[in-house]
Coordinates of C-alpha atoms and ligand atoms in Angstrom, one line a residue:
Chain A
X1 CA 0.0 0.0 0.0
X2 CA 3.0 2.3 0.6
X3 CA 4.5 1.7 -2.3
X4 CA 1.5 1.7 -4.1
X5 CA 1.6 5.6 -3.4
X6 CA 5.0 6.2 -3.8
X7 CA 4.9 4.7 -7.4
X8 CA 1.9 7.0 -8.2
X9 CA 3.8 9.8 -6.7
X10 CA 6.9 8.7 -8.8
X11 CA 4.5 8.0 -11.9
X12 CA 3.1 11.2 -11.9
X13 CA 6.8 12.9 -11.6
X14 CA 7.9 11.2 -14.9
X15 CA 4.4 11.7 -17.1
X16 CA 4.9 15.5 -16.1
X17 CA 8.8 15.7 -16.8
X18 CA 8.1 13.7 -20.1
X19 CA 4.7 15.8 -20.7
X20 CA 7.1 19.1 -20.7
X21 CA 9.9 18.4 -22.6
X22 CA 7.0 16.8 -25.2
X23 CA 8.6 13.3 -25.0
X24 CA 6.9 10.2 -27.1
X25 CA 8.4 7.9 -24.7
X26 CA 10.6 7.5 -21.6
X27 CA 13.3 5.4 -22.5
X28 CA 15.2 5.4 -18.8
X29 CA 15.0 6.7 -15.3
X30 CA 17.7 6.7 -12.7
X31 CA 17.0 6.3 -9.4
X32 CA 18.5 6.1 -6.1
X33 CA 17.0 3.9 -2.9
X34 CA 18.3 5.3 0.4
X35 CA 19.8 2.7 2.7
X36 CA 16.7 3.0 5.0
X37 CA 13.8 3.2 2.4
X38 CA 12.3 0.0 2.9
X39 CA 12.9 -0.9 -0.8
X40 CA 15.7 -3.4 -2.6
X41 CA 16.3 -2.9 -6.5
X42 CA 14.0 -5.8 -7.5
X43 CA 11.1 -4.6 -5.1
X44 CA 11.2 -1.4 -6.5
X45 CA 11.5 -2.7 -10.5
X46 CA 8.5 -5.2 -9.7
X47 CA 6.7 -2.1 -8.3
X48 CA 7.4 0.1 -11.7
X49 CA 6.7 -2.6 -13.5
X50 CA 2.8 -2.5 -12.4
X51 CA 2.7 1.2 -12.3
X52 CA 4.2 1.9 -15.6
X53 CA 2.1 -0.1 -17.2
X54 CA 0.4 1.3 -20.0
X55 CA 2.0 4.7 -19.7
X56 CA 5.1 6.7 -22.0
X57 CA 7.2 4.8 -19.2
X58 CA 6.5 1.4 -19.8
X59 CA 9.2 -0.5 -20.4
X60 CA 11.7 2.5 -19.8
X61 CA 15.1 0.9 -18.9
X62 CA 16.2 1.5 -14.7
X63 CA 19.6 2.6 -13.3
X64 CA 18.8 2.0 -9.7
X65 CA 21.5 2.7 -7.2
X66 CA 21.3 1.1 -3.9
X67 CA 22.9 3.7 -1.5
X68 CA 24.3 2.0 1.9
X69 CA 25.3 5.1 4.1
X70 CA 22.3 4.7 6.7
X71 CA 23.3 9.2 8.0
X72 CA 22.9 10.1 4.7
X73 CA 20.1 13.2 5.4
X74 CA 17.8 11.1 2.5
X75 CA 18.4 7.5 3.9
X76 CA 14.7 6.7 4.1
X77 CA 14.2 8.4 0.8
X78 CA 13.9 7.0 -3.1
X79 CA 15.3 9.7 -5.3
X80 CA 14.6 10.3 -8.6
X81 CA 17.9 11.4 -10.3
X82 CA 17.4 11.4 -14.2
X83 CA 14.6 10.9 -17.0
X84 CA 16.0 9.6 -20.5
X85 CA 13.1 10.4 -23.1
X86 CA 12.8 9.7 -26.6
X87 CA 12.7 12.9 -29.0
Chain B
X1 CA 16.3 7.5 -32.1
X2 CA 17.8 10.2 -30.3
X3 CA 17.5 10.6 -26.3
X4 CA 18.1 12.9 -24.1
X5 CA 18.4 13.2 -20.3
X6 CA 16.6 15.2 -17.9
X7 CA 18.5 15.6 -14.5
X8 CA 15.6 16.2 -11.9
X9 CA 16.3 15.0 -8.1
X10 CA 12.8 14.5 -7.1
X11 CA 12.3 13.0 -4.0
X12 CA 9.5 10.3 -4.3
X13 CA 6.5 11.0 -1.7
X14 CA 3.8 8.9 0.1
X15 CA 0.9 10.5 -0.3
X16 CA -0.9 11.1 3.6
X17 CA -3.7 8.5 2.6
X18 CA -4.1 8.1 6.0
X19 CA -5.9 10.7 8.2
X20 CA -6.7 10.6 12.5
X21 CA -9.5 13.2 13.9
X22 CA -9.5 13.8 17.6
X23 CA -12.5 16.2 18.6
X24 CA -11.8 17.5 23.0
X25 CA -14.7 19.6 24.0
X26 CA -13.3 21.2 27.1
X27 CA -11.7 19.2 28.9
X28 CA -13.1 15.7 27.6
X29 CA -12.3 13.5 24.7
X30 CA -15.1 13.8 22.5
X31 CA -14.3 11.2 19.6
X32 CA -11.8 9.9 18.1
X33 CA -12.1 8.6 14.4
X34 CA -9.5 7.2 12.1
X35 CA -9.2 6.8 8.5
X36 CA -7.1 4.5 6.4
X37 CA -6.7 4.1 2.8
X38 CA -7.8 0.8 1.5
X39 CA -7.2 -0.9 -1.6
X40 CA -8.5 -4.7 -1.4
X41 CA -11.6 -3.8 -2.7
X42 CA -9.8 -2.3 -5.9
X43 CA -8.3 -5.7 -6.4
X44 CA -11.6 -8.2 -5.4
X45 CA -12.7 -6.5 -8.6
X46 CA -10.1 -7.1 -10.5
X47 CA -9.8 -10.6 -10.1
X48 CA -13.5 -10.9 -10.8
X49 CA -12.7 -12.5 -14.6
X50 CA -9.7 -13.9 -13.8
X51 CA -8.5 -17.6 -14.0
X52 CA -7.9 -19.1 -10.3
X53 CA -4.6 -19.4 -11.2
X54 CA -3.8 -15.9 -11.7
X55 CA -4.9 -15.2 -7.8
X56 CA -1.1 -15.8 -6.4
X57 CA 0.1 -13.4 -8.6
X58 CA -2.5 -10.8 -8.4
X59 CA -2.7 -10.5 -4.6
X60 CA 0.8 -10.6 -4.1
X61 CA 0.4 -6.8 -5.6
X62 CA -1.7 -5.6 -2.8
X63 CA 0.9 -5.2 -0.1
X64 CA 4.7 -5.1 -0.9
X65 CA 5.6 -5.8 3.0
X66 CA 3.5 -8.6 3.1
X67 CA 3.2 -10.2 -0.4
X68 CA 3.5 -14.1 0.7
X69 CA 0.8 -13.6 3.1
X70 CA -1.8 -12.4 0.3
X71 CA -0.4 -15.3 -2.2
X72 CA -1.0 -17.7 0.8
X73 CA -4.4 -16.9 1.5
X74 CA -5.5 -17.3 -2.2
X75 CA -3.3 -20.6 -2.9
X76 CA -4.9 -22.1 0.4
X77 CA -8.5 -20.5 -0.8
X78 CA -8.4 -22.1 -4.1
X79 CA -7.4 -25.7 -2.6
X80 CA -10.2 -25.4 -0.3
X81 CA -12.2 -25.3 -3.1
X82 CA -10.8 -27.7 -5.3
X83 CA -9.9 -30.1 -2.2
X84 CA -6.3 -30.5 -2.7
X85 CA -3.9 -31.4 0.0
X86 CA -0.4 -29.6 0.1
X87 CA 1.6 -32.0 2.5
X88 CA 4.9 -33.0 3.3
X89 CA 8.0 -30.6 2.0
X90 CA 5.7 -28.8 0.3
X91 CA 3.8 -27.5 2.8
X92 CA 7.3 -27.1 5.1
X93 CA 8.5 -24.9 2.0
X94 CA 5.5 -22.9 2.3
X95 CA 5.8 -22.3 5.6
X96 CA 9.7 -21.3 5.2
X97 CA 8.2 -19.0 3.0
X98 CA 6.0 -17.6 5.7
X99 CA 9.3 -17.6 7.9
X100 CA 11.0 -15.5 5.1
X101 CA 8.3 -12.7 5.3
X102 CA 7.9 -12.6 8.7
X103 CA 11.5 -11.9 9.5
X104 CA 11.2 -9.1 7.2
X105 CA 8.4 -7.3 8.0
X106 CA 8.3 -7.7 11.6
X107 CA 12.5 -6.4 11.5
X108 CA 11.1 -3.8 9.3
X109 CA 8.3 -2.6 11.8
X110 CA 10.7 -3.1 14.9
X111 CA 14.1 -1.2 13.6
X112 CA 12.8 1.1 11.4
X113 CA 9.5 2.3 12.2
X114 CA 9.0 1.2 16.2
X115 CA 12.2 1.5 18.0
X116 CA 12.6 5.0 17.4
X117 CA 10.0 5.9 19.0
X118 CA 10.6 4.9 22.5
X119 CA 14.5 6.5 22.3
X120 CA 12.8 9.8 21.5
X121 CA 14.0 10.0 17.9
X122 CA 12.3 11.3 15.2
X123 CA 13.0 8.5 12.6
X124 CA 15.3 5.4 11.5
X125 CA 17.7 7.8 10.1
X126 CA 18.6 9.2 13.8
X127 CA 18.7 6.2 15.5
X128 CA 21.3 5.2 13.1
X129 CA 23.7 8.0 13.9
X130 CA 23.2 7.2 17.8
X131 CA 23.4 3.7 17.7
X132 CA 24.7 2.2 14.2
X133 CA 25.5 -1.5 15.2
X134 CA 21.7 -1.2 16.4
X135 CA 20.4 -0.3 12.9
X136 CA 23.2 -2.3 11.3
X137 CA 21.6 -5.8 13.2
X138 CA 18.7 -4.7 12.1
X139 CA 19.3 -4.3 8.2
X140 CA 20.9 -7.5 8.4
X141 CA 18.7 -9.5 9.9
X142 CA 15.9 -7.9 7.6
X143 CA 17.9 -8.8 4.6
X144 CA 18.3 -13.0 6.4
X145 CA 14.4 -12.8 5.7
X146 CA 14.6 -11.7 2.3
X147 CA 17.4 -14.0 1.2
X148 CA 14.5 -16.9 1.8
X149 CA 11.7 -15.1 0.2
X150 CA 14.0 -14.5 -2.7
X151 CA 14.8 -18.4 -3.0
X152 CA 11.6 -19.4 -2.9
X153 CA 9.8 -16.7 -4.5
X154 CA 12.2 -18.0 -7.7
X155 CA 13.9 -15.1 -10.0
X156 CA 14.8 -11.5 -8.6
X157 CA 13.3 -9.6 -10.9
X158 CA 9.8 -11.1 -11.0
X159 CA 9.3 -13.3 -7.8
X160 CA 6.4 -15.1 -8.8
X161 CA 7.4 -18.6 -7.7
X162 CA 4.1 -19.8 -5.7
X163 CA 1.5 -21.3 -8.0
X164 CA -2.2 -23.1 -6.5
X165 CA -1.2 -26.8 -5.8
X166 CA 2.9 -25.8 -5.0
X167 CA 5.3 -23.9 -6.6
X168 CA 6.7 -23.9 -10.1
X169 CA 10.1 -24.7 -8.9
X170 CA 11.1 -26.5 -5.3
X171 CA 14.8 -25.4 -4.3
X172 CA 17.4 -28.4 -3.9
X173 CA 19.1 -29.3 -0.8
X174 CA 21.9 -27.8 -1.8
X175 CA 20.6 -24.7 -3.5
X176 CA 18.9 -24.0 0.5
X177 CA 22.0 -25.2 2.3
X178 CA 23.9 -21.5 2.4
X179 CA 21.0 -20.4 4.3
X180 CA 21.5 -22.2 7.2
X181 CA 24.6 -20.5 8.3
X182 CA 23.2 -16.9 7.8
X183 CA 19.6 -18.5 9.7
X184 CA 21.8 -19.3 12.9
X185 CA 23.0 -15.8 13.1
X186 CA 19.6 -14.4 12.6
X187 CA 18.3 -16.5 15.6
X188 CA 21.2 -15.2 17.4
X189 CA 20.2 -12.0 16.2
X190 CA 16.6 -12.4 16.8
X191 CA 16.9 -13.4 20.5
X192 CA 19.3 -10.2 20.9
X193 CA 16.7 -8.0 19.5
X194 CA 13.9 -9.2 22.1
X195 CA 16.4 -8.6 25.0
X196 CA 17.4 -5.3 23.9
X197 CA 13.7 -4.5 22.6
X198 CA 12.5 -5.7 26.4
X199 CA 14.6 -2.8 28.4
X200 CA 12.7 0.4 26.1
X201 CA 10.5 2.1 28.2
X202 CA 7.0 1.1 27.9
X203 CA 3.9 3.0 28.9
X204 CA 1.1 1.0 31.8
X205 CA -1.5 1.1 29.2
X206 CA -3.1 -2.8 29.4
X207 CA -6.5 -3.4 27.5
X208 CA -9.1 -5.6 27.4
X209 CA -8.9 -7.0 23.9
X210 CA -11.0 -9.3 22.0
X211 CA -8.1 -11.5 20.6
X212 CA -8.8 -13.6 17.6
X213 CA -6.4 -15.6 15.3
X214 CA -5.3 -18.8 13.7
X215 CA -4.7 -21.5 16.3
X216 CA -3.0 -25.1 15.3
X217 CA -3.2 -28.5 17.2
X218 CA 1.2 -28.5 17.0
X219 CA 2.3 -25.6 15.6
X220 CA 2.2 -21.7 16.0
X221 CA -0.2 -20.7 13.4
X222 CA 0.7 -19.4 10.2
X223 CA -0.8 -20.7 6.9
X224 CA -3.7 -22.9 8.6
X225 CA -6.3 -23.7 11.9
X226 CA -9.1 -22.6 13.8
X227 CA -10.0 -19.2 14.6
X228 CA -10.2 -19.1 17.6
X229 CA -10.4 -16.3 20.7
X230 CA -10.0 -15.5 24.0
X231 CA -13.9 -15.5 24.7
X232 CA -14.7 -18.9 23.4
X233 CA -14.5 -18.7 19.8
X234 CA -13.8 -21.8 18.4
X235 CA -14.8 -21.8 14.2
X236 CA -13.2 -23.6 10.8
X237 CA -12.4 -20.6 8.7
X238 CA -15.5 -22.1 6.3
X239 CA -17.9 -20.4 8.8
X240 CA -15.8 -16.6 8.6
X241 CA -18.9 -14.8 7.1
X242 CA -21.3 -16.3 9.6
X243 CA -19.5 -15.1 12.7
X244 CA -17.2 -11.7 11.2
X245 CA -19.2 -8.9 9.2
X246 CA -18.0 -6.2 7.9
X247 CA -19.7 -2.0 8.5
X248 CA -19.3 0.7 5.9
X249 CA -18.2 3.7 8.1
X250 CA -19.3 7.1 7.3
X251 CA -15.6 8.8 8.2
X252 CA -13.5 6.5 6.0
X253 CA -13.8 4.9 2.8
X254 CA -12.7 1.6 4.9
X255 CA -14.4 -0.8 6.2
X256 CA -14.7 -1.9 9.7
X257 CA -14.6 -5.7 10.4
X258 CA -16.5 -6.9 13.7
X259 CA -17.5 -10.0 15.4
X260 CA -21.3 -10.4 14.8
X261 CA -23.6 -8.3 15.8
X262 CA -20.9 -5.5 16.4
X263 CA -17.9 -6.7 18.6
X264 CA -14.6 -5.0 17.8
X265 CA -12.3 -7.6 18.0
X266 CA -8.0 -7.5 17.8
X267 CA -5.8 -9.2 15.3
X268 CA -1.7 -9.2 15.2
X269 CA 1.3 -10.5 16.9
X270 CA -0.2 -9.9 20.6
X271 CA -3.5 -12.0 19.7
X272 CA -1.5 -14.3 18.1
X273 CA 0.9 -15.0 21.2
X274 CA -1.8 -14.5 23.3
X275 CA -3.6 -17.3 22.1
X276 CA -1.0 -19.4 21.3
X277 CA 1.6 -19.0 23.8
X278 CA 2.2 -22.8 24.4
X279 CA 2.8 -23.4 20.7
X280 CA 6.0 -21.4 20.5
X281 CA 9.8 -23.1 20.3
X282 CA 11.0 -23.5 23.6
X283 CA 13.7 -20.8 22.9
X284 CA 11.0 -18.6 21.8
X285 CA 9.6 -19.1 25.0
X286 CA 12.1 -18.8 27.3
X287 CA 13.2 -15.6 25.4
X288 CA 9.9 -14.2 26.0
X289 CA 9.7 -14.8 29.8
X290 CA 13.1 -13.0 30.3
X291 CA 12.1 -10.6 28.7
X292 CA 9.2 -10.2 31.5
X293 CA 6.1 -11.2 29.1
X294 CA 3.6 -13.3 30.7
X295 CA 2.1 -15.9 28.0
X296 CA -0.6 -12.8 27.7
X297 CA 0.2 -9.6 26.7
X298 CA -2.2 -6.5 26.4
X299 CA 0.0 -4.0 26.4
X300 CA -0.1 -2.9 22.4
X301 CA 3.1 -0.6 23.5
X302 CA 4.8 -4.2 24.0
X303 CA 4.0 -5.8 20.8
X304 CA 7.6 -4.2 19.6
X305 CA 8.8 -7.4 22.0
X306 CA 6.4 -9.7 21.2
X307 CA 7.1 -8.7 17.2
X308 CA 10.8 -9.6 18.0
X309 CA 9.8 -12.9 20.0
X310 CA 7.8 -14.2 16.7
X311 CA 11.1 -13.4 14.9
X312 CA 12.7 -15.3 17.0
X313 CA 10.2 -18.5 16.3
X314 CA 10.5 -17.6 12.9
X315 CA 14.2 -18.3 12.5
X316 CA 14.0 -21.3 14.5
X317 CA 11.4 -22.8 12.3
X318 CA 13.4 -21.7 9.1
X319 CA 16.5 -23.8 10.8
X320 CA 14.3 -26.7 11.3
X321 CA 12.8 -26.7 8.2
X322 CA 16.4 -26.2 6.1
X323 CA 17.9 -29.2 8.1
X324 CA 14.9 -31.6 7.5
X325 CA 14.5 -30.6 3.4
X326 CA 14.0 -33.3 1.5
X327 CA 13.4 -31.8 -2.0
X328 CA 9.9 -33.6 -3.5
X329 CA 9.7 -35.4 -6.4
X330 CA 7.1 -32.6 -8.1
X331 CA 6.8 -28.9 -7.3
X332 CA 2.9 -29.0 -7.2
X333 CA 0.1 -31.1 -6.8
X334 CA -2.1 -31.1 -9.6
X335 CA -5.4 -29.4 -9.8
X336 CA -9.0 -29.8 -10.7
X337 CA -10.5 -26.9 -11.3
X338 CA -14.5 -26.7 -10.8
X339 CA -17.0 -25.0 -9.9
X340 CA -16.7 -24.3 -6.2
X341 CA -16.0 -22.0 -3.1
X342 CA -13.0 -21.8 -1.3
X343 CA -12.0 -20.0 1.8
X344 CA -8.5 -19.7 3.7
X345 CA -7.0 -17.0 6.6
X346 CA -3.3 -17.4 7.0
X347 CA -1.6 -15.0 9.4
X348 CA 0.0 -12.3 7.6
X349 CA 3.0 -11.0 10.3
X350 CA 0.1 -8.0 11.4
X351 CA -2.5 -9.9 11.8
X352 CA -5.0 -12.8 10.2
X353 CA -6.2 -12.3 6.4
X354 CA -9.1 -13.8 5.0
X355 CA -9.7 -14.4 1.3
X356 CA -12.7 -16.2 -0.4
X357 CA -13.9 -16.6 -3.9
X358 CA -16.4 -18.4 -6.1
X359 CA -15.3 -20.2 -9.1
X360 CA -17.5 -21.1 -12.0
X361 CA -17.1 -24.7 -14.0
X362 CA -14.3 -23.0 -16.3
X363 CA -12.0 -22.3 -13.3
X364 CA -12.6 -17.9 -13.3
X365 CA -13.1 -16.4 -10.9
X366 CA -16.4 -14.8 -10.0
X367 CA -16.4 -13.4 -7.1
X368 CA -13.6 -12.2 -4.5
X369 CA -13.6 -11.2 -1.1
X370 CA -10.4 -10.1 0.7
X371 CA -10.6 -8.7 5.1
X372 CA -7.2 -7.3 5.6
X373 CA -5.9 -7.4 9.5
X374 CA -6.2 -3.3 8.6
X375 CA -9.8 -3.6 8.3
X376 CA -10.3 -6.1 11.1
X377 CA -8.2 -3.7 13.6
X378 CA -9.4 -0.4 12.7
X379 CA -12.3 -0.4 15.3
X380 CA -10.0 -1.7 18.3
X381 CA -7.5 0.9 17.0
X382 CA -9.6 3.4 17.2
X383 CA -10.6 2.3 20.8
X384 CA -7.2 2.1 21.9
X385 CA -6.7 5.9 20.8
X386 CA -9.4 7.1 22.6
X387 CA -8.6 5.4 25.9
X388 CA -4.8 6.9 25.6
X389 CA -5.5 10.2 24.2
X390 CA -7.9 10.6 27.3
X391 CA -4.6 10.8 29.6
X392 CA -2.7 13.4 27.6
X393 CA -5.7 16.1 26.9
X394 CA -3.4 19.0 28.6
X395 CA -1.0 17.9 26.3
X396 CA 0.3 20.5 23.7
X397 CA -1.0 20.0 20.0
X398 CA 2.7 18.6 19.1
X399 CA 2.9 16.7 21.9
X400 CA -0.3 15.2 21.2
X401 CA 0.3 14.5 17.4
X402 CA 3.9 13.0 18.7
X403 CA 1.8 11.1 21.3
X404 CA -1.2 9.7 18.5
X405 CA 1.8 8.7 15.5
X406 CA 3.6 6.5 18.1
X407 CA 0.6 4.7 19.5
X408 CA -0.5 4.0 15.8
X409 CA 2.9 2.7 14.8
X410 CA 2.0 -0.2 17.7
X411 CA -0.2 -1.6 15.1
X412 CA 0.4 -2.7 11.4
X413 CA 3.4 -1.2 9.1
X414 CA 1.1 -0.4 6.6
X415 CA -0.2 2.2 8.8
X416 CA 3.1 2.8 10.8
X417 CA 4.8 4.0 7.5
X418 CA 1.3 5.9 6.5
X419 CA 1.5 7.8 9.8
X420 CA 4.4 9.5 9.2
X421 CA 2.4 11.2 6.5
X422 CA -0.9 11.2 8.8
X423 CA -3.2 13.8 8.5
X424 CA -4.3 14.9 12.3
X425 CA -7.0 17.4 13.0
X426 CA -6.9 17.9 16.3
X427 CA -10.2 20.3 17.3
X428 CA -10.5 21.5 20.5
X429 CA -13.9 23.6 21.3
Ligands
ZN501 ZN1 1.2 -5.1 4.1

């Protein structure tokens, strides 16, 4: 259920980014999973997986950086670094 | 095609789905009302069309803390119906399964979202810096319960391993033999974590709880029983709907499971102990007396121990079942579909989840029905509130919303994490 609304959150982050720059298609997003966010690389690509689904994202390749620094000021965070989009 | 790429450092957000109203008229508690974003009833419709087979995979979606216990209910639901019996390593691999996720999520709950709390920090991240081989323990043993769920569940990427009847692929002695080094440090790690969990400060706050959960004739329930409580129920889970209704409640778009004709009752670790004390491991047991817990606890405060006791059991029960492992000759047993109902609760680590659904003759699905502990606690939750927010009315309005977040992170980390985005309207006439 939380990560339900953090992939909407996310979701609605990249349709805006690729809305703006008038993108046919995200190709790649980079993210970054803080040491303390409750979320491993293959929870989070299952996750984008379902919420990407049928959106300019699906499919869209992921960079995602596990972070292991438990003081870093974002620890409990997911950070989303970069959007690649198709021109 | 030509790409290009947009540098944007957004930090992802939960959105507050979850919202707490606390009315005081003068000097007395008034009401108390909670409200919790739900989504099983998005998915009971969208399984309606759906082969039975698809179920596992479906309701895994629903909660990413506790996938296995949403595939269990529905694999165990459609055997019910189709009268197949899972036995032997099958039914231990299951229930390493069951081990796997409850090592997570209840490490999860306790380290990250609990323990704060009673040292007075404000999250994980703060904790860390004050004491990191705490945190450090904690990540690890989390990560000892994820290392099984990612065996089992099959590939990384798309952990779908668990089919109706088995699993598509059982492990090999060998392939589960690396875990049993790692599982003995995790029960030496679990039995840590209750003592140190025992010495936090804990509030006097007992209540008189309507327990209710899964009890076994040998084992401490997870994937089968009764249901049973602690004033005299004593029902198969065929006979759920005739005993447990559900209200729609005005304040939330939830709804609010009661014992018939309007009981709140409590689901979760401390009903779960409570009722089933005697079927814990001996050194889940003797941990839990030193650590001063009767085999009752009503103290929701306390469940932080009684959340680190089960991990305890857990781990054992993963040793046991890695040491015995004799891989099956078949990863399933096969199935028959028919027209039929089936019904299953398996205890998810916050509390007992119930799943029923009606198949037609072609094997789809035409009806679902899904109670999630959520929904089956939000009444006593709301109690509880009431009773402790009545001793802190003079409180200031931080203090208060400090006071309200960490009683509701006692209960389910579906809510714990939701609370830290909680809405609270506190209104004072
Ligand atoms: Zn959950």
């Amino acid at each position: 259920m939380h990560e339900a609304s953090l992939m909407k959150d996310l979701m609605r982050k990249i349709e805006g980014v690729a809305r703006e720059q008038n993108a046919s298609r995200v190709l790649g997003i980079s993210v970054r999973l803080g040491a303390l966010s409750h979320m491993s690389a293959s929870h989070f690509r299952e996750h984008f997986a379902v919420a990407s689904r049928g959106s300019v994202a699906e499919g869209a390749r992921l960079r995602i950086e596990v972070l292991s620094d438990m003081n870093d000021p974002h620890a409990l965070e997911i950070l989303l670094e970069n959007v690649e989009i198709a021109e | 095609m030509k790409s290009r790429t947009i540098k944007v450092d957004y930090l992802a957000r939960v959105e507050g789905e979850g919202a707490l109203l606390v009315k005081i008229k003068g000097n007395t508690l008034a009401d108390v009302k909670l409200k919790i974003f739900e989504p099983p009833r998005f998915f009971e419709a969208f399984l309606r069309g759906r082969r039975y087979s698809e179920a596992p995979d479906i309701t895994a979606r629903i909660c990413g803390i506790c996938p296995i216990a949403y595939q269990m209910s529905a694999v165990h639901a459609m055997e019910d119906a189709f009268d197949v019996q899972v036995q032997g390593p099958l039914r231990e691999l299951r229930r390493l399964l069951y081990c796997g996720e409850w090592i997570e999520s209840h490490t999860l709950h306790v380290y990250m979202l609990h323990a704060p709390d009673f040292l007075g920090f404000q999250d994980a991240i703060q904790l860390a810096r004050e004491h990191p081989a705490v945190v450090q323990r904690g990540l690890k043993l989390k990560k000892s319960g994820n290392e099984i769920v990612t065996l089992l569940g099959g590939r990384e990427i798309h952990p779908v391993n668990v089919r109706v009847g088995g699993f598509y692929r059982v492990p090999t002695r060998k392939e589960l033999e690396p875990l049993l080094e790692q599982m003995k440090w995790a029960r030496d790690a679990a039995l840590e974590t209750v003592r140190w969990s025992a010495q936090l400060p804990f509030p006097e706050f007992e209540q008189d709880y309507t327990f209710v959960s899964l009890r076994h004739p040998d084992e401490y329930p997870f994937n089968e029983g009764r249901l049973v409580s602690n004033r005299g129920l004593d029902i198969s889970v065929h006979d759920y709907d005739d005993y447990f209704t559900e209200e729609q409640v005005a304040h939330s778009n939830a709804l609010h499971s009661v014992l018939k004709p309007g009981t709140p009752y409590f689901v979760g670790p401390l009903a779960r102990y409570s009722l089933n004390f005697d079927r814990l491991s001996p050194v889940a047991q003797e941990a839990a007396r030193s650590a001063g817990l009767g085999s009752e606890c009503r103290n929701p405060f306390k469940s932080i121990i009684v959340r680190s006791v089960e991990i305890l059991q857990a781990c054992d029960e993963a040793i046991r079942i890695i040491e015995g492992y004799q891989r099956p000759d078949r990863p399933d047993v096969p199935i028959q579909p028919g027209a039929a109902r089936g019904y299953a609760c398996t205890e998810a680590p916050r509390g007992t989840l119930y799943h029923r659904y009606r198949i037609d003759e072609s094997g789809t699905i035409r009806e679902a029905k899904i109670v999630p502990p959520t929904s089956q606690n939000q009444k006593t939750i709301e109690q509880d509130l009431r009773h402790f927010v009545a001793g802190h009315l003079d409180d200031s309005q931080d203090e208060l919303r400090w006071r309200c977040e960490q009683a509701i992170r006692n209960y389910d980390p579906c809510i714990s994490c939701a609370t830290h985005f909680l809405k609270l309207d506190i209104e004072r006439e």
